[in-house]
PDB file of C-alpha atoms in Angstrom:
ATOM      1  CA  MET A   1      36.698 -24.128  31.078  1.00 75.00           C
ATOM      2  CA  ASN A   2      33.201 -22.662  30.963  1.00 87.00           C
ATOM      3  CA  LYS A   3      30.062 -24.544  31.977  1.00 94.00           C
ATOM      4  CA  ARG A   4      27.357 -24.205  29.313  1.00 95.00           C
ATOM      5  CA  CYS A   5      23.803 -25.295  28.707  1.00 94.00           C
ATOM      6  CA  SER A   6      23.939 -28.791  27.234  1.00 91.00           C
ATOM      7  CA  TRP A   7      21.869 -27.975  24.117  1.00 90.00           C
ATOM      8  CA  CYS A   8      24.699 -25.973  22.580  1.00 90.00           C
ATOM      9  CA  LEU A   9      27.565 -28.435  22.906  1.00 89.00           C
ATOM     10  CA  SER A  10      27.102 -30.239  19.584  1.00 87.00           C
ATOM     11  CA  ASP A  11      28.486 -27.566  17.258  1.00 92.00           C
ATOM     12  CA  PRO A  12      30.942 -24.630  17.424  1.00 94.00           C
ATOM     13  CA  ALA A  13      28.324 -22.325  15.819  1.00 94.00           C
ATOM     14  CA  TYR A  14      25.884 -23.269  18.585  1.00 92.00           C
ATOM     15  CA  ILE A  15      28.498 -22.583  21.253  1.00 95.00           C
ATOM     16  CA  ALA A  16      29.270 -19.125  19.853  1.00 96.00           C
ATOM     17  CA  TYR A  17      25.553 -18.331  19.588  1.00 97.00           C
ATOM     18  CA  HIS A  18      24.932 -19.527  23.163  1.00 96.00           C
ATOM     19  CA  ASP A  19      27.891 -17.641  24.609  1.00 96.00           C
ATOM     20  CA  ASN A  20      27.444 -14.345  22.762  1.00 96.00           C
ATOM     21  CA  GLU A  21      23.772 -13.940  21.842  1.00 97.00           C
ATOM     22  CA  TRP A  22      21.188 -16.299  23.291  1.00 97.00           C
ATOM     23  CA  GLY A  23      19.310 -14.843  26.216  1.00 96.00           C
ATOM     24  CA  LYS A  24      20.767 -11.346  26.001  1.00 97.00           C
ATOM     25  CA  PRO A  25      17.967  -8.739  25.970  1.00 97.00           C
ATOM     26  CA  ILE A  26      17.364  -7.065  22.616  1.00 97.00           C
ATOM     27  CA  TYR A  27      15.296  -3.885  22.274  1.00 97.00           C
ATOM     28  CA  ASP A  28      16.153  -2.781  18.726  1.00 98.00           C
ATOM     29  CA  ASP A  29      13.100  -2.972  16.439  1.00 98.00           C
ATOM     30  CA  GLN A  30      14.869  -4.202  13.324  1.00 97.00           C
ATOM     31  CA  THR A  31      16.909  -6.802  15.207  1.00 98.00           C
ATOM     32  CA  LEU A  32      13.756  -8.105  16.914  1.00 98.00           C
ATOM     33  CA  PHE A  33      12.009  -8.218  13.534  1.00 98.00           C
ATOM     34  CA  ALA A  34      14.858 -10.214  12.001  1.00 98.00           C
ATOM     35  CA  CYS A  35      15.044 -12.596  14.984  1.00 98.00           C
ATOM     36  CA  LEU A  36      11.298 -13.246  14.902  1.00 98.00           C
ATOM     37  CA  ASN A  37      11.445 -14.081  11.203  1.00 98.00           C
ATOM     38  CA  LEU A  38      14.432 -16.372  11.679  1.00 98.00           C
ATOM     39  CA  GLU A  39      12.624 -18.203  14.477  1.00 97.00           C
ATOM     40  CA  ALA A  40       9.616 -18.574  12.154  1.00 96.00           C
ATOM     41  CA  MET A  41      11.892 -20.122   9.535  1.00 97.00           C
ATOM     42  CA  GLN A  42      12.910 -22.740  12.093  1.00 94.00           C
ATOM     43  CA  SER A  43       9.388 -24.252  12.168  1.00 89.00           C
ATOM     44  CA  GLY A  44       9.827 -27.976  11.578  1.00 89.00           C
ATOM     45  CA  LEU A  45      13.630 -27.688  11.561  1.00 93.00           C
ATOM     46  CA  SER A  46      16.416 -27.463  14.108  1.00 92.00           C
ATOM     47  CA  TRP A  47      17.778 -24.051  15.087  1.00 93.00           C
ATOM     48  CA  ILE A  48      21.275 -25.032  13.892  1.00 94.00           C
ATOM     49  CA  THR A  49      19.859 -25.371  10.362  1.00 95.00           C
ATOM     50  CA  ILE A  50      18.743 -21.721  10.438  1.00 97.00           C
ATOM     51  CA  LEU A  51      21.749 -20.505  12.405  1.00 96.00           C
ATOM     52  CA  LYS A  52      24.108 -21.842   9.726  1.00 96.00           C
ATOM     53  CA  ARG A  53      22.026 -20.052   7.064  1.00 97.00           C
ATOM     54  CA  ARG A  54      21.481 -16.835   9.018  1.00 98.00           C
ATOM     55  CA  ASP A  55      23.948 -14.842   6.925  1.00 98.00           C
ATOM     56  CA  GLY A  56      22.198 -16.163   3.820  1.00 98.00           C
ATOM     57  CA  TYR A  57      18.858 -14.933   5.130  1.00 98.00           C
ATOM     58  CA  TYR A  58      20.261 -11.489   5.870  1.00 98.00           C
ATOM     59  CA  ARG A  59      21.735 -11.311   2.382  1.00 98.00           C
ATOM     60  CA  ALA A  60      18.656 -12.689   0.620  1.00 98.00           C
ATOM     61  CA  PHE A  61      16.232 -10.469   2.536  1.00 98.00           C
ATOM     62  CA  ASP A  62      18.161  -7.198   2.230  1.00 98.00           C
ATOM     63  CA  ASP A  63      19.378  -7.250   5.851  1.00 98.00           C
ATOM     64  CA  PHE A  64      15.721  -7.519   6.898  1.00 98.00           C
ATOM     65  CA  ASN A  65      15.058  -4.002   5.668  1.00 98.00           C
ATOM     66  CA  ALA A  66      11.277  -3.884   6.009  1.00 98.00           C
ATOM     67  CA  GLN A  67      10.787  -1.150   3.413  1.00 98.00           C
ATOM     68  CA  LYS A  68      12.512  -3.267   0.777  1.00 98.00           C
ATOM     69  CA  ILE A  69      10.855  -6.560   1.726  1.00 98.00           C
ATOM     70  CA  ALA A  70       7.387  -4.988   1.634  1.00 98.00           C
ATOM     71  CA  ASN A  71       7.938  -4.305  -2.072  1.00 98.00           C
ATOM     72  CA  TYR A  72       9.002  -7.823  -3.042  1.00 98.00           C
ATOM     73  CA  ASP A  73       7.146  -9.052  -6.114  1.00 98.00           C
ATOM     74  CA  ASP A  74       6.662 -12.438  -7.778  1.00 98.00           C
ATOM     75  CA  ALA A  75      10.030 -12.145  -9.536  1.00 98.00           C
ATOM     76  CA  LYS A  76      11.808 -11.615  -6.197  1.00 98.00           C
ATOM     77  CA  VAL A  77       9.961 -14.574  -4.663  1.00 98.00           C
ATOM     78  CA  ALA A  78      11.017 -16.705  -7.656  1.00 98.00           C
ATOM     79  CA  ALA A  79      14.638 -15.608  -7.153  1.00 98.00           C
ATOM     80  CA  LEU A  80      14.440 -16.446  -3.432  1.00 98.00           C
ATOM     81  CA  MET A  81      13.135 -19.901  -4.321  1.00 98.00           C
ATOM     82  CA  GLN A  82      16.443 -20.476  -6.158  1.00 98.00           C
ATOM     83  CA  ASP A  83      18.669 -19.084  -3.378  1.00 98.00           C
ATOM     84  CA  VAL A  84      20.699 -21.948  -1.885  1.00 97.00           C
ATOM     85  CA  GLY A  85      21.677 -19.745   1.078  1.00 97.00           C
ATOM     86  CA  ILE A  86      18.202 -20.066   2.613  1.00 98.00           C
ATOM     87  CA  ILE A  87      15.564 -22.731   3.110  1.00 96.00           C
ATOM     88  CA  ARG A  88      13.657 -22.611  -0.169  1.00 96.00           C
ATOM     89  CA  HIS A  89      10.172 -23.066   1.214  1.00 97.00           C
ATOM     90  CA  ARG A  90       7.645 -20.908  -0.630  1.00 97.00           C
ATOM     91  CA  ALA A  91       5.189 -20.576   2.265  1.00 97.00           C
ATOM     92  CA  LYS A  92       7.990 -19.495   4.599  1.00 97.00           C
ATOM     93  CA  ILE A  93       9.305 -16.961   2.101  1.00 98.00           C
ATOM     94  CA  LEU A  94       5.796 -15.561   1.697  1.00 98.00           C
ATOM     95  CA  ALA A  95       5.481 -15.513   5.489  1.00 98.00           C
ATOM     96  CA  ILE A  96       8.473 -13.179   5.778  1.00 98.00           C
ATOM     97  CA  ILE A  97       6.790 -10.814   3.327  1.00 98.00           C
ATOM     98  CA  ALA A  98       3.487 -10.993   5.244  1.00 98.00           C
ATOM     99  CA  ASN A  99       5.338 -10.529   8.536  1.00 98.00           C
ATOM    100  CA  THR A 100       7.008  -7.463   7.110  1.00 98.00           C
ATOM    101  CA  LYS A 101       3.682  -5.867   6.281  1.00 98.00           C
ATOM    102  CA  ALA A 102       2.391  -6.650   9.775  1.00 98.00           C
ATOM    103  CA  TYR A 103       5.592  -5.237  11.278  1.00 98.00           C
ATOM    104  CA  LEU A 104       5.231  -2.002   9.302  1.00 98.00           C
ATOM    105  CA  ALA A 105       1.614  -1.621  10.437  1.00 98.00           C
ATOM    106  CA  ILE A 106       2.667  -2.036  14.075  1.00 98.00           C
ATOM    107  CA  THR A 107       5.671   0.276  13.831  1.00 98.00           C
ATOM    108  CA  ALA A 108       3.512   2.980  12.259  1.00 98.00           C
ATOM    109  CA  LYS A 109       1.845   3.207  15.700  1.00 98.00           C
ATOM    110  CA  GLN A 110       4.526   2.197  18.194  1.00 98.00           C
ATOM    111  CA  SER A 111       7.947   0.640  18.451  1.00 97.00           C
ATOM    112  CA  PHE A 112       8.096  -3.077  17.766  1.00 98.00           C
ATOM    113  CA  SER A 113      10.159  -3.463  20.927  1.00 97.00           C
ATOM    114  CA  ASP A 114       7.460  -1.868  23.089  1.00 96.00           C
ATOM    115  CA  TYR A 115       4.809  -3.991  21.379  1.00 98.00           C
ATOM    116  CA  LEU A 116       6.650  -7.301  21.916  1.00 98.00           C
ATOM    117  CA  TRP A 117       8.087  -6.649  25.357  1.00 97.00           C
ATOM    118  CA  GLY A 118       4.740  -5.225  26.500  1.00 96.00           C
ATOM    119  CA  ILE A 119       3.014  -8.513  25.690  1.00 96.00           C
ATOM    120  CA  ALA A 120       5.803 -10.839  26.821  1.00 95.00           C
ATOM    121  CA  THR A 121       6.888  -9.158  30.048  1.00 92.00           C
ATOM    122  CA  PRO A 122       4.444  -7.018  32.010  1.00 77.00           C
ATOM    123  CA  ASP A 123       7.181  -4.873  33.559  1.00 86.00           C
ATOM    124  CA  GLY A 124       9.442  -4.817  30.479  1.00 84.00           C
ATOM    125  CA  LYS A 125      12.162  -6.754  32.277  1.00 91.00           C
ATOM    126  CA  PRO A 126      13.455 -10.224  31.398  1.00 95.00           C
ATOM    127  CA  VAL A 127      11.972 -13.162  33.261  1.00 94.00           C
ATOM    128  CA  ILE A 128      14.837 -15.024  34.904  1.00 94.00           C
ATOM    129  CA  ASN A 129      14.141 -18.709  35.355  1.00 95.00           C
ATOM    130  CA  HIS A 130      16.104 -21.055  37.580  1.00 95.00           C
ATOM    131  CA  TRP A 131      16.033 -24.337  35.710  1.00 96.00           C
ATOM    132  CA  GLN A 132      18.367 -27.059  36.977  1.00 95.00           C
ATOM    133  CA  THR A 133      17.999 -29.448  34.020  1.00 94.00           C
ATOM    134  CA  PRO A 134      17.115 -29.029  30.339  1.00 93.00           C
ATOM    135  CA  GLU A 135      14.006 -31.178  30.867  1.00 95.00           C
ATOM    136  CA  GLN A 136      12.516 -28.486  33.108  1.00 96.00           C
ATOM    137  CA  ILE A 137      12.551 -25.859  30.348  1.00 97.00           C
ATOM    138  CA  PRO A 138       9.139 -25.603  28.700  1.00 97.00           C
ATOM    139  CA  ALA A 139       8.646 -25.573  24.937  1.00 96.00           C
ATOM    140  CA  GLN A 140       5.920 -22.946  25.359  1.00 97.00           C
ATOM    141  CA  THR A 141       4.164 -20.998  28.082  1.00 97.00           C
ATOM    142  CA  GLU A 142       0.909 -19.111  28.579  1.00 96.00           C
ATOM    143  CA  ILE A 143       2.782 -15.909  27.748  1.00 96.00           C
ATOM    144  CA  SER A 144       4.270 -17.314  24.531  1.00 97.00           C
ATOM    145  CA  ALA A 145       0.773 -18.494  23.546  1.00 98.00           C
ATOM    146  CA  LYS A 146      -0.573 -14.992  24.261  1.00 97.00           C
ATOM    147  CA  LEU A 147       2.216 -13.438  22.167  1.00 98.00           C
ATOM    148  CA  ALA A 148       1.591 -15.871  19.299  1.00 98.00           C
ATOM    149  CA  LYS A 149      -2.136 -15.171  19.371  1.00 98.00           C
ATOM    150  CA  GLN A 150      -1.573 -11.413  19.187  1.00 98.00           C
ATOM    151  CA  LEU A 151       1.047 -11.706  16.441  1.00 98.00           C
ATOM    152  CA  LYS A 152      -1.301 -13.888  14.374  1.00 98.00           C
ATOM    153  CA  LYS A 153      -4.159 -11.453  14.969  1.00 98.00           C
ATOM    154  CA  ASP A 154      -1.894  -8.693  13.669  1.00 98.00           C
ATOM    155  CA  GLY A 155      -1.030 -10.635  10.500  1.00 98.00           C
ATOM    156  CA  PHE A 156       2.115 -12.621  11.286  1.00 98.00           C
ATOM    157  CA  LYS A 157       2.595 -16.068   9.725  1.00 97.00           C
ATOM    158  CA  PHE A 158       4.494 -19.193  10.833  1.00 94.00           C
ATOM    159  CA  ILE A 159       4.215 -18.020  14.423  1.00 96.00           C
ATOM    160  CA  GLY A 160       2.992 -20.321  17.184  1.00 97.00           C
ATOM    161  CA  ALA A 161       3.445 -20.608  20.926  1.00 97.00           C
ATOM    162  CA  THR A 162       6.587 -22.767  20.614  1.00 97.00           C
ATOM    163  CA  THR A 163       8.157 -20.438  18.048  1.00 97.00           C
ATOM    164  CA  CYS A 164       7.343 -17.468  20.266  1.00 98.00           C
ATOM    165  CA  TYR A 165       8.923 -19.111  23.300  1.00 98.00           C
ATOM    166  CA  ALA A 166      12.102 -19.859  21.344  1.00 97.00           C
ATOM    167  CA  PHE A 167      12.066 -16.222  20.194  1.00 98.00           C
ATOM    168  CA  MET A 168      11.564 -14.990  23.771  1.00 98.00           C
ATOM    169  CA  GLN A 169      14.543 -17.091  24.881  1.00 98.00           C
ATOM    170  CA  ALA A 170      16.713 -15.916  21.985  1.00 97.00           C
ATOM    171  CA  VAL A 171      16.080 -12.194  22.528  1.00 98.00           C
ATOM    172  CA  GLY A 172      16.372 -12.309  26.301  1.00 97.00           C
ATOM    173  CA  MET A 173      12.733 -11.819  27.263  1.00 98.00           C
ATOM    174  CA  VAL A 174      13.261 -14.963  29.310  1.00 97.00           C
ATOM    175  CA  ASN A 175      16.585 -16.154  30.611  1.00 97.00           C
ATOM    176  CA  ASP A 176      16.541 -19.931  30.331  1.00 97.00           C
ATOM    177  CA  HIS A 177      20.253 -20.559  30.805  1.00 97.00           C
ATOM    178  CA  LEU A 178      20.516 -23.364  33.321  1.00 96.00           C
ATOM    179  CA  ALA A 179      21.288 -22.302  36.882  1.00 95.00           C
ATOM    180  CA  ASP A 180      24.866 -23.623  36.648  1.00 95.00           C
ATOM    181  CA  CYS A 181      25.618 -22.106  33.220  1.00 96.00           C
ATOM    182  CA  ASP A 182      28.471 -19.590  33.294  1.00 95.00           C
ATOM    183  CA  PHE A 183      26.657 -17.491  30.676  1.00 94.00           C
ATOM    184  CA  ARG A 184      23.528 -17.069  32.754  1.00 90.00           C
TER     185      ARG A 184
END
């Protein structure tokens, strides 16, 4: 029987996410783009709410194909507002479109991976923390605040220091598995 971080024990979807995805470093631009948008959709909600709708988001937003999303019009936004597979929050839907435009501006100059990892980790390597209890894990850090500030400056919406820290954990920029977790 595997020892896991306690936050994931409430749901089989959480357990699978914890065991197979959370905290594993990601360097692919499109995957990072999708993950950042999904974390932004979590604002005010629990991650399990978004996790259970993740497939719906991929379907609704054309697999997070930035070229397609950048061309969404009012009719597409109206259709998304009727899509029961996602959270139908107009400002969040518009945020994904705005984030797409910001993403395309960044990737016209450099890879999104280099941009994000360069801000979040000075040496490009994951920060490995050694937390003993869930209470020790911060909700945000100076680095996540710095990343949020830069993302906002570059046009991203629904991005704050807490969202950025959750994103950094999810994509392996920081390893916040507890010290006794078998998936550390």
